[in-house]
């Protein structure tokens, strides 16, 4: 075993995840699709269950005891998440996930501001959630999109990126960690360069928040988006952090209950941020679950999570490098535990389907990153993504299963 020296009982951690002990097709499940969605520990499942069993009520609308309990728990979760990200709670808009968060920036910040001739800079490695909203804005405003490219290891070409940051650029949107390559981008340095030039920066933190200790305040960006289901929390939860001055200036994205102070037919006075952007009944139970997930990750310590995942990644990379005909996409020195690969002569979907029959869950496809697939000239890759609850034995079982199925396809 290559377990890191950290004083954590990782076998006990794994035992906290009920789903991981199930079988698939008669084989022990090896879940290597955490970049897609993370599995949930008992503490998160219990928090959601407890809310519905004992506290269920709507937030902010009722003075009765249950309403107060629900509101306190929901706002408590916002506070936990804010501390986890090192931001102020009143700068954290709770929403359904990164997709919503990025669309909120696109519709409330960019759409009213951008003009014909303005430009938006994106990178080659963006998820569709950080491309399509900007295309919709560009179509409606006459702005153009420019793209920062990557090098052969899957790192951003920083010189080329900075050369794109010309005066007509109003916004730079980039991912912190690539969901395909695993590349960890130097967002602090990049956002500093953007800020020097008066360019607003938006960081997609979907793949960073589950794996790295985050200090959003230190990154120096303008907006940072996260999604809860990849952080061992429930689906339908996430957040947008934004600088207070942006939140104050941005018009609401959706109208409805909760986001108002007073409504008359003559006009409405909106609530203060972040509530101004939280129309309607939120995913209360989900956020309480996310608060429990944040507690869970904080108790482990994100530096331990990162070290554990780095050790698993190193082990998996070494083992996969021995597989004949296997090519890894993305070999940046600073890399999260995501391995995209292809095996010569085998289609990605065939490999993933046969691996599933061996109990191994990996993802195959374009990973919502068509422009990156076009760059590599492939329609799809396989992707094994690891989390702290995986084991070295699982990595070995995956590589053994891969060697078995690739021979069937040869
Ligand atoms: N951005 C990245 C880098 C992702 O990996 C994902 C999810 O796969 C998203 C955005 C979208 O997240 P969600 O579907 O939770 O909104």
Tab-separated table of C-alpha atoms and ligand atoms in Angstrom:
chain	number	residue	atom	x	y	z
A	1	UNK	CA	0.000	0.000	0.000
A	2	UNK	CA	1.181	3.495	-0.851
A	3	UNK	CA	-1.059	5.311	1.607
A	4	UNK	CA	0.142	8.775	2.541
A	5	UNK	CA	1.559	9.354	5.978
A	6	UNK	CA	-1.372	11.563	7.024
A	7	UNK	CA	-2.845	10.488	10.323
A	8	UNK	CA	-6.221	9.581	8.903
A	9	UNK	CA	-7.854	6.170	8.897
A	10	UNK	CA	-8.882	6.130	5.230
A	11	UNK	CA	-10.530	2.718	5.571
A	12	UNK	CA	-12.833	4.213	8.207
A	13	UNK	CA	-13.471	7.202	5.943
A	14	UNK	CA	-14.456	4.903	3.121
A	15	UNK	CA	-16.805	2.992	5.451
A	16	UNK	CA	-18.711	6.271	5.906
A	17	UNK	CA	-19.978	5.954	2.314
A	18	UNK	CA	-22.759	3.350	2.267
A	19	UNK	CA	-23.005	3.180	-1.518
A	20	UNK	CA	-19.374	2.197	-1.940
A	21	UNK	CA	-20.001	-1.216	-0.393
A	22	UNK	CA	-22.502	-2.293	-3.039
A	23	UNK	CA	-21.906	-4.617	-5.962
A	24	UNK	CA	-22.485	-3.972	-9.649
A	25	UNK	CA	-22.983	-6.888	-12.065
A	26	UNK	CA	-21.999	-9.229	-9.248
A	27	UNK	CA	-18.646	-7.498	-8.716
A	28	UNK	CA	-17.576	-5.083	-5.951
A	29	UNK	CA	-18.200	-1.554	-7.168
A	30	UNK	CA	-15.109	0.478	-8.054
A	31	UNK	CA	-16.438	4.017	-8.392
A	32	UNK	CA	-14.073	6.166	-10.447
A	33	UNK	CA	-16.484	8.847	-11.633
A	34	UNK	CA	-16.254	11.412	-8.860
A	35	UNK	CA	-15.497	14.266	-11.267
A	36	UNK	CA	-19.005	13.622	-12.570
A	37	UNK	CA	-20.606	13.464	-9.156
A	38	UNK	CA	-19.224	12.594	-5.752
A	39	UNK	CA	-20.561	9.909	-3.440
A	40	UNK	CA	-22.157	11.003	-0.156
A	41	UNK	CA	-21.099	10.095	3.375
A	42	UNK	CA	-23.602	8.911	5.954
A	43	UNK	CA	-23.402	12.320	7.693
A	44	UNK	CA	-24.788	14.068	4.610
A	45	UNK	CA	-27.524	11.504	4.055
A	46	UNK	CA	-28.443	11.717	7.752
A	47	UNK	CA	-28.594	15.537	7.695
A	48	UNK	CA	-31.064	15.504	4.789
A	49	UNK	CA	-33.079	12.726	6.432
A	50	UNK	CA	-33.138	14.560	9.776
A	51	UNK	CA	-34.372	17.763	8.150
A	52	UNK	CA	-37.353	16.058	6.523
A	53	UNK	CA	-38.124	13.966	9.613
A	54	UNK	CA	-37.853	16.683	12.249
A	55	UNK	CA	-37.572	20.227	10.907
A	56	UNK	CA	-39.194	20.484	7.475
A	57	UNK	CA	-40.612	23.963	6.849
A	58	UNK	CA	-40.038	26.746	4.367
A	59	UNK	CA	-37.303	29.280	5.057
A	60	UNK	CA	-37.753	32.970	5.919
A	61	UNK	CA	-41.532	32.949	5.665
A	62	UNK	CA	-42.876	31.474	8.872
A	63	UNK	CA	-42.546	32.606	12.463
A	64	UNK	CA	-43.442	29.197	13.840
A	65	UNK	CA	-40.766	27.002	15.439
A	66	UNK	CA	-40.218	24.787	12.419
A	67	UNK	CA	-39.836	27.809	10.146
A	68	UNK	CA	-37.223	29.256	12.470
A	69	UNK	CA	-35.354	25.953	12.693
A	70	UNK	CA	-35.362	25.538	8.911
A	71	UNK	CA	-34.167	29.109	8.355
A	72	UNK	CA	-31.420	28.802	10.938
A	73	UNK	CA	-30.214	25.527	9.469
A	74	UNK	CA	-30.295	26.892	5.907
A	75	UNK	CA	-28.488	30.119	6.797
A	76	UNK	CA	-26.135	28.077	8.976
A	77	UNK	CA	-25.192	26.078	5.885
A	78	UNK	CA	-24.466	29.313	4.005
A	79	UNK	CA	-22.161	30.341	6.845
A	80	UNK	CA	-20.344	26.991	6.834
A	81	UNK	CA	-19.838	27.155	3.087
A	82	UNK	CA	-18.608	30.747	3.318
A	83	UNK	CA	-16.025	29.788	5.947
A	84	UNK	CA	-14.960	26.793	3.843
A	85	UNK	CA	-14.342	29.087	0.868
A	86	UNK	CA	-12.970	31.967	2.984
A	87	UNK	CA	-15.562	34.499	1.832
A	88	UNK	CA	-18.281	36.539	3.503
A	89	UNK	CA	-21.654	34.818	3.799
A	90	UNK	CA	-23.486	37.864	2.439
A	91	UNK	CA	-21.429	37.626	-0.748
A	92	UNK	CA	-22.436	34.016	-1.342
A	93	UNK	CA	-25.485	33.417	-3.532
A	94	UNK	CA	-26.871	29.925	-3.014
A	95	UNK	CA	-28.113	28.332	-6.240
A	96	UNK	CA	-28.495	24.975	-7.939
A	97	UNK	CA	-24.874	24.641	-9.018
A	98	UNK	CA	-22.139	25.988	-11.247
A	99	UNK	CA	-24.325	26.050	-14.346
A	100	UNK	CA	-26.802	28.353	-12.625
A	101	UNK	CA	-24.023	30.420	-11.057
A	102	UNK	CA	-22.277	31.074	-14.378
A	103	UNK	CA	-25.580	31.895	-16.083
A	104	UNK	CA	-26.321	34.349	-13.283
A	105	UNK	CA	-23.085	36.203	-14.052
A	106	UNK	CA	-23.798	36.023	-17.783
A	107	UNK	CA	-27.335	37.399	-17.551
A	108	UNK	CA	-27.019	39.830	-14.647
A	109	UNK	CA	-23.485	41.114	-15.021
A	110	UNK	CA	-22.431	40.646	-18.658
A	111	UNK	CA	-25.635	41.034	-20.660
A	112	UNK	CA	-26.420	44.579	-19.485
A	113	UNK	CA	-22.795	45.717	-19.880
A	114	UNK	CA	-21.241	44.239	-22.974
A	115	UNK	CA	-21.405	46.127	-26.268
A	116	UNK	CA	-20.492	45.388	-29.910
A	117	UNK	CA	-16.717	45.284	-30.176
A	118	UNK	CA	-16.210	44.056	-26.585
A	119	UNK	CA	-14.532	40.712	-26.079
A	120	UNK	CA	-14.764	37.761	-23.694
A	121	UNK	CA	-11.754	35.483	-23.184
A	122	UNK	CA	-12.287	31.782	-22.504
A	123	UNK	CA	-9.860	28.874	-22.477
A	124	UNK	CA	-9.665	25.728	-24.606
A	125	UNK	CA	-10.304	23.538	-21.565
A	126	UNK	CA	-13.672	24.984	-20.473
A	127	UNK	CA	-16.726	22.888	-19.665
A	128	UNK	CA	-19.748	23.757	-21.819
A	129	UNK	CA	-21.247	25.450	-18.740
A	130	UNK	CA	-18.452	28.021	-19.016
A	131	UNK	CA	-18.772	28.442	-22.799
A	132	UNK	CA	-22.419	28.425	-23.829
A	133	UNK	CA	-23.650	31.190	-21.456
A	134	UNK	CA	-20.930	33.479	-22.886
A	135	UNK	CA	-21.906	32.578	-26.443
A	136	UNK	CA	-25.500	33.523	-25.612
A	137	UNK	CA	-24.274	36.838	-24.211
A	138	UNK	CA	-22.036	37.419	-27.247
A	139	UNK	CA	-24.911	36.744	-29.649
A	140	UNK	CA	-27.129	39.233	-27.874
A	141	UNK	CA	-24.569	41.983	-27.313
A	142	UNK	CA	-22.327	41.771	-30.398
A	143	UNK	CA	-19.296	40.914	-28.247
A	144	UNK	CA	-16.757	38.414	-29.561
A	145	UNK	CA	-15.127	35.400	-27.895
A	146	UNK	CA	-11.379	34.774	-27.897
A	147	UNK	CA	-9.777	31.515	-26.786
A	148	UNK	CA	-6.642	30.853	-24.755
A	149	UNK	CA	-4.915	27.674	-25.909
A	150	UNK	CA	-3.102	24.846	-24.119
A	151	UNK	CA	0.323	23.277	-24.537
A	152	UNK	CA	1.181	19.613	-25.089
A	153	UNK	CA	0.951	18.821	-21.358
A	154	UNK	CA	-2.509	20.376	-21.111
A	155	UNK	CA	-1.390	23.572	-19.364
A	156	UNK	CA	-2.640	26.983	-20.358
A	157	UNK	CA	-0.228	28.868	-22.589
A	158	UNK	CA	0.028	31.847	-20.252
A	159	UNK	CA	1.967	34.059	-22.684
A	160	UNK	CA	-0.716	33.569	-25.321
A	161	UNK	CA	-3.464	34.076	-22.730
A	162	UNK	CA	-1.971	37.390	-21.580
A	163	UNK	CA	-1.537	38.503	-25.194
A	164	UNK	CA	-5.310	38.124	-25.585
A	165	UNK	CA	-6.038	40.487	-22.680
A	166	UNK	CA	-6.327	43.597	-24.837
A	167	UNK	CA	-8.377	46.715	-23.992
A	168	UNK	CA	-11.602	45.496	-25.617
A	169	UNK	CA	-11.693	42.459	-23.296
A	170	UNK	CA	-14.262	42.998	-20.535
A	171	UNK	CA	-14.417	39.523	-19.065
A	172	UNK	CA	-12.189	36.475	-18.620
A	173	UNK	CA	-13.867	33.184	-17.694
A	174	UNK	CA	-11.743	30.164	-16.879
A	175	UNK	CA	-11.813	26.954	-14.953
A	176	UNK	CA	-9.729	26.495	-11.819
A	177	UNK	CA	-9.278	22.762	-12.496
A	178	UNK	CA	-10.015	21.037	-15.808
A	179	UNK	CA	-12.617	18.283	-15.585
A	180	UNK	CA	-10.903	16.468	-18.480
A	181	UNK	CA	-7.173	17.121	-18.108
A	182	UNK	CA	-7.030	17.593	-14.359
A	183	UNK	CA	-4.838	20.661	-14.941
A	184	UNK	CA	-4.832	23.046	-11.981
A	185	UNK	CA	-4.655	26.534	-13.460
A	186	UNK	CA	-2.680	29.277	-11.675
A	187	UNK	CA	-5.863	31.293	-11.192
A	188	UNK	CA	-4.366	33.655	-8.645
A	189	UNK	CA	-1.713	34.869	-11.068
A	190	UNK	CA	-4.122	34.930	-14.029
A	191	UNK	CA	-6.797	36.883	-12.148
A	192	UNK	CA	-4.145	39.358	-10.989
A	193	UNK	CA	-3.156	39.955	-14.622
A	194	UNK	CA	-6.808	40.407	-15.572
A	195	UNK	CA	-7.422	42.821	-12.718
A	196	UNK	CA	-4.373	44.920	-13.636
A	197	UNK	CA	-6.017	45.432	-17.029
A	198	UNK	CA	-9.472	46.184	-15.603
A	199	UNK	CA	-10.877	42.852	-16.812
A	200	UNK	CA	-13.466	41.097	-14.668
A	201	UNK	CA	-12.566	37.452	-13.955
A	202	UNK	CA	-14.958	34.535	-13.467
A	203	UNK	CA	-13.566	31.262	-12.118
A	204	UNK	CA	-15.342	27.930	-12.486
A	205	UNK	CA	-14.400	26.126	-9.293
A	206	UNK	CA	-16.503	22.979	-9.862
A	207	UNK	CA	-13.492	20.676	-9.889
A	208	UNK	CA	-11.392	22.633	-7.408
A	209	UNK	CA	-13.685	22.931	-4.393
A	210	UNK	CA	-13.926	19.134	-3.883
A	211	UNK	CA	-10.167	18.605	-3.990
A	212	UNK	CA	-8.244	21.637	-2.787
A	213	UNK	CA	-8.244	23.930	0.241
A	214	UNK	CA	-9.772	27.041	-1.262
A	215	UNK	CA	-9.180	30.647	-0.357
A	216	UNK	CA	-11.314	32.591	-2.786
A	217	UNK	CA	-10.442	35.895	-1.168
A	218	UNK	CA	-6.773	35.232	-1.942
A	219	UNK	CA	-7.441	34.305	-5.575
A	220	UNK	CA	-8.554	37.850	-6.261
A	221	UNK	CA	-11.187	36.992	-8.861
A	222	UNK	CA	-14.504	38.796	-9.273
A	223	UNK	CA	-16.767	35.736	-9.374
A	224	UNK	CA	-16.223	32.122	-8.275
A	225	UNK	CA	-18.715	29.304	-8.946
A	226	UNK	CA	-19.004	25.960	-7.168
A	227	UNK	CA	-21.308	22.971	-7.332
A	228	UNK	CA	-22.201	20.998	-4.204
A	229	UNK	CA	-22.775	17.527	-5.620
A	230	UNK	CA	-19.104	17.141	-6.538
A	231	UNK	CA	-18.145	18.054	-2.939
A	232	UNK	CA	-19.834	15.033	-1.344
A	233	UNK	CA	-23.004	17.143	-0.997
A	234	UNK	CA	-26.483	16.721	-2.488
A	235	UNK	CA	-27.366	17.436	-6.112
A	236	UNK	CA	-29.070	20.735	-6.864
A	237	UNK	CA	-26.805	22.744	-4.568
A	238	UNK	CA	-24.060	25.211	-5.363
A	239	UNK	CA	-23.043	28.800	-4.998
A	240	UNK	CA	-21.765	31.893	-6.670
A	241	UNK	CA	-19.358	34.071	-4.758
A	242	UNK	CA	-19.176	37.631	-6.079
A	243	UNK	CA	-17.546	40.847	-4.956
A	244	UNK	CA	-20.036	42.917	-3.033
A	245	UNK	CA	-19.834	45.826	-5.455
A	246	UNK	CA	-20.882	43.554	-8.331
A	247	UNK	CA	-23.776	42.069	-6.364
A	248	UNK	CA	-24.978	45.559	-5.476
A	249	UNK	CA	-24.973	46.684	-9.118
A	250	UNK	CA	-26.342	43.548	-10.746
A	251	UNK	CA	-30.064	43.367	-11.483
A	252	UNK	CA	-31.894	40.221	-10.311
A	253	UNK	CA	-31.796	37.257	-12.659
A	254	UNK	CA	-35.094	35.647	-11.602
A	255	UNK	CA	-38.036	37.409	-9.982
A	256	UNK	CA	-40.349	35.973	-7.346
A	257	UNK	CA	-40.745	35.464	-3.623
A	258	UNK	CA	-37.791	35.869	-1.209
A	259	UNK	CA	-35.916	38.276	-3.458
A	260	UNK	CA	-38.079	41.313	-2.635
A	261	UNK	CA	-38.579	43.814	0.186
A	262	UNK	CA	-41.834	45.204	-1.118
A	263	UNK	CA	-43.971	44.559	-4.162
A	264	UNK	CA	-46.550	46.964	-5.570
A	265	UNK	CA	-48.001	46.896	-9.035
A	266	UNK	CA	-46.216	50.200	-9.612
A	267	UNK	CA	-42.865	48.605	-8.862
A	268	UNK	CA	-40.830	46.340	-6.587
A	269	UNK	CA	-38.096	47.026	-4.078
A	270	UNK	CA	-35.605	44.197	-4.242
A	271	UNK	CA	-34.066	42.482	-1.260
A	272	UNK	CA	-30.373	42.929	-0.455
A	273	UNK	CA	-27.774	40.548	-1.872
A	274	UNK	CA	-27.466	37.624	-1.714
A	275	UNK	CA	-31.246	37.165	-1.278
A	276	UNK	CA	-31.919	39.396	-4.301
A	277	UNK	CA	-30.659	36.499	-6.442
A	278	UNK	CA	-32.476	33.699	-4.602
A	279	UNK	CA	-36.057	33.868	-5.861
A	280	UNK	CA	-38.436	31.119	-4.788
A	281	UNK	CA	-38.134	28.238	-2.358
A	282	UNK	CA	-34.561	26.960	-2.363
A	283	UNK	CA	-33.279	23.410	-2.018
A	284	UNK	CA	-33.366	23.703	1.778
A	285	UNK	CA	-32.649	20.074	2.606
A	286	UNK	CA	-29.944	20.001	-0.043
A	287	UNK	CA	-28.086	22.954	1.465
A	288	UNK	CA	-28.359	21.493	4.937
A	289	UNK	CA	-26.785	18.373	3.428
A	290	UNK	CA	-24.102	20.515	1.812
A	291	UNK	CA	-23.388	22.099	5.197
A	292	UNK	CA	-22.870	18.570	6.562
A	293	UNK	CA	-20.569	17.782	3.610
A	294	UNK	CA	-18.508	20.875	4.335
A	295	UNK	CA	-18.269	19.822	8.007
A	296	UNK	CA	-17.161	16.380	6.867
A	297	UNK	CA	-14.480	17.693	4.494
A	298	UNK	CA	-13.300	20.257	7.054
A	299	UNK	CA	-12.926	17.560	9.699
A	300	UNK	CA	-10.783	15.534	7.276
A	301	UNK	CA	-8.803	18.643	6.347
A	302	UNK	CA	-8.605	19.610	2.687
A	303	UNK	CA	-4.805	19.333	2.736
A	304	UNK	CA	-5.232	15.667	3.730
A	305	UNK	CA	-7.827	15.176	1.005
A	306	UNK	CA	-5.458	16.703	-1.532
A	307	UNK	CA	-2.482	14.612	-0.382
A	308	UNK	CA	-4.542	11.407	-0.434
A	309	UNK	CA	-5.844	12.097	-3.922
A	310	UNK	CA	-2.359	13.029	-5.153
A	311	UNK	CA	-1.027	9.687	-3.913
A	312	UNK	CA	-3.898	7.839	-5.617
A	313	UNK	CA	-3.298	9.814	-8.811
A	314	UNK	CA	0.434	9.049	-8.832
A	315	UNK	CA	-0.261	5.362	-8.251
A	316	UNK	CA	-2.893	5.242	-11.022
A	317	UNK	CA	-0.727	7.193	-13.480
A	318	UNK	CA	2.213	4.849	-12.914
A	319	UNK	CA	0.030	1.759	-13.367
A	320	UNK	CA	-1.740	3.096	-16.458
A	321	UNK	CA	1.571	4.031	-18.058
A	322	UNK	CA	2.350	0.294	-18.184
A	323	UNK	CA	-0.798	-0.495	-20.206
A	324	UNK	CA	0.206	-1.030	-23.859
A	325	UNK	CA	-1.264	1.500	-26.294
A	326	UNK	CA	-2.682	3.748	-23.557
A	327	UNK	CA	-2.457	7.509	-24.029
A	328	UNK	CA	-3.158	9.947	-21.193
A	329	UNK	CA	-4.613	13.355	-22.076
A	330	UNK	CA	-3.299	15.966	-19.674
A	331	UNK	CA	0.029	15.590	-17.892
A	332	UNK	CA	0.387	18.953	-16.207
A	333	UNK	CA	2.735	18.922	-13.194
A	334	UNK	CA	-0.016	20.483	-11.071
A	335	UNK	CA	-2.858	18.100	-11.678
A	336	UNK	CA	-5.985	16.932	-9.832
A	337	UNK	CA	-6.952	13.256	-9.689
A	338	UNK	CA	-8.579	13.052	-13.116
A	339	UNK	CA	-7.139	10.790	-15.798
A	340	UNK	CA	-8.491	10.995	-19.332
A	341	UNK	CA	-7.187	8.302	-21.614
A	342	UNK	CA	-7.668	6.248	-24.740
A	343	UNK	CA	-6.376	2.801	-25.584
A	344	UNK	CA	-5.245	2.226	-29.143
A	345	UNK	CA	-7.797	0.282	-31.162
A	346	UNK	CA	-10.592	0.541	-28.578
A	347	UNK	CA	-13.512	2.942	-28.600
A	348	UNK	CA	-13.979	4.872	-25.350
A	349	UNK	CA	-17.614	3.781	-24.918
A	350	UNK	CA	-16.761	0.114	-25.536
A	351	UNK	CA	-14.048	0.251	-22.886
A	352	UNK	CA	-16.347	1.952	-20.365
A	353	UNK	CA	-19.164	-0.531	-21.079
A	354	UNK	CA	-16.924	-3.558	-20.609
A	355	UNK	CA	-15.360	-2.042	-17.490
A	356	UNK	CA	-18.847	-1.545	-16.071
A	357	UNK	CA	-19.419	-5.287	-16.409
A	358	UNK	CA	-16.309	-5.703	-14.234
A	359	UNK	CA	-17.849	-3.409	-11.627
A	360	UNK	CA	-15.674	-0.412	-12.580
A	361	UNK	CA	-17.532	2.871	-13.156
A	362	UNK	CA	-15.624	5.331	-15.332
A	363	UNK	CA	-17.000	7.949	-17.669
A	364	UNK	CA	-16.619	7.935	-21.442
A	365	UNK	CA	-17.622	10.698	-23.823
A	366	UNK	CA	-16.799	14.312	-24.527
A	367	UNK	CA	-17.119	15.342	-20.850
A	368	UNK	CA	-19.015	18.490	-21.888
A	369	UNK	CA	-15.803	19.783	-23.441
A	370	UNK	CA	-16.285	19.555	-27.224
A	371	UNK	CA	-13.660	22.244	-28.023
A	372	UNK	CA	-11.041	20.262	-26.089
A	373	UNK	CA	-11.993	17.048	-27.909
A	374	UNK	CA	-11.667	18.914	-31.235
A	375	UNK	CA	-8.221	20.101	-30.152
A	376	UNK	CA	-7.099	16.513	-29.633
A	377	UNK	CA	-8.945	15.305	-32.743
A	378	UNK	CA	-10.933	12.662	-30.843
A	379	UNK	CA	-14.695	12.380	-30.348
A	380	UNK	CA	-14.417	11.011	-26.825
A	381	UNK	CA	-12.068	9.811	-24.120
A	382	UNK	CA	-12.392	7.556	-21.107
A	383	UNK	CA	-12.042	9.342	-17.789
A	384	UNK	CA	-11.221	7.798	-14.431
A	385	UNK	CA	-11.607	10.310	-11.638
A	386	UNK	CA	-10.536	9.576	-8.095
A	387	UNK	CA	-11.626	10.866	-4.739
A	388	UNK	CA	-10.264	10.566	-1.229
A	389	UNK	CA	-12.611	7.644	-0.504
A	390	UNK	CA	-11.060	5.495	-3.239
A	391	UNK	CA	-8.376	2.954	-2.377
A	392	UNK	CA	-5.102	1.848	-3.921
A	393	UNK	CA	-6.606	-1.637	-4.279
A	394	UNK	CA	-9.421	-0.147	-6.344
A	395	UNK	CA	-6.920	1.510	-8.638
A	396	UNK	CA	-5.201	-1.867	-9.073
A	397	UNK	CA	-8.561	-3.568	-9.714
A	398	UNK	CA	-9.374	-0.934	-12.342
A	399	UNK	CA	-6.055	-1.373	-14.150
A	400	UNK	CA	-6.386	-5.185	-14.037
A	401	UNK	CA	-9.926	-4.928	-15.454
A	402	UNK	CA	-8.697	-2.520	-18.135
A	403	UNK	CA	-5.975	-4.959	-19.175
A	404	UNK	CA	-8.579	-7.716	-19.367
A	405	UNK	CA	-11.127	-5.791	-21.442
A	406	UNK	CA	-8.633	-4.194	-23.816
A	407	UNK	CA	-7.578	-7.689	-24.878
A	408	UNK	CA	-11.229	-8.510	-25.649
A	409	UNK	CA	-11.376	-5.435	-27.903
A	410	UNK	CA	-7.985	-5.961	-29.590
B	1	LIG	N1	-17.721	23.130	-14.840
B	1	LIG	C1	-16.973	22.037	-14.686
B	1	LIG	C2	-15.479	22.148	-14.813
B	1	LIG	C3	-17.581	20.801	-14.425
B	1	LIG	O1	-16.829	19.711	-14.291
B	1	LIG	C4	-18.993	20.746	-14.311
B	1	LIG	C5	-19.670	19.457	-14.083
B	1	LIG	O2	-19.303	18.442	-14.613
B	1	LIG	C6	-19.723	21.922	-14.449
B	1	LIG	C7	-19.064	23.101	-14.720
B	1	LIG	C8	-21.219	21.943	-14.330
B	1	LIG	O3	-21.598	21.664	-13.035
B	1	LIG	P1	-23.159	21.486	-12.687
B	1	LIG	O4	-23.713	20.563	-13.744
B	1	LIG	O5	-23.158	20.881	-11.344
B	1	LIG	O6	-23.783	22.820	-12.745
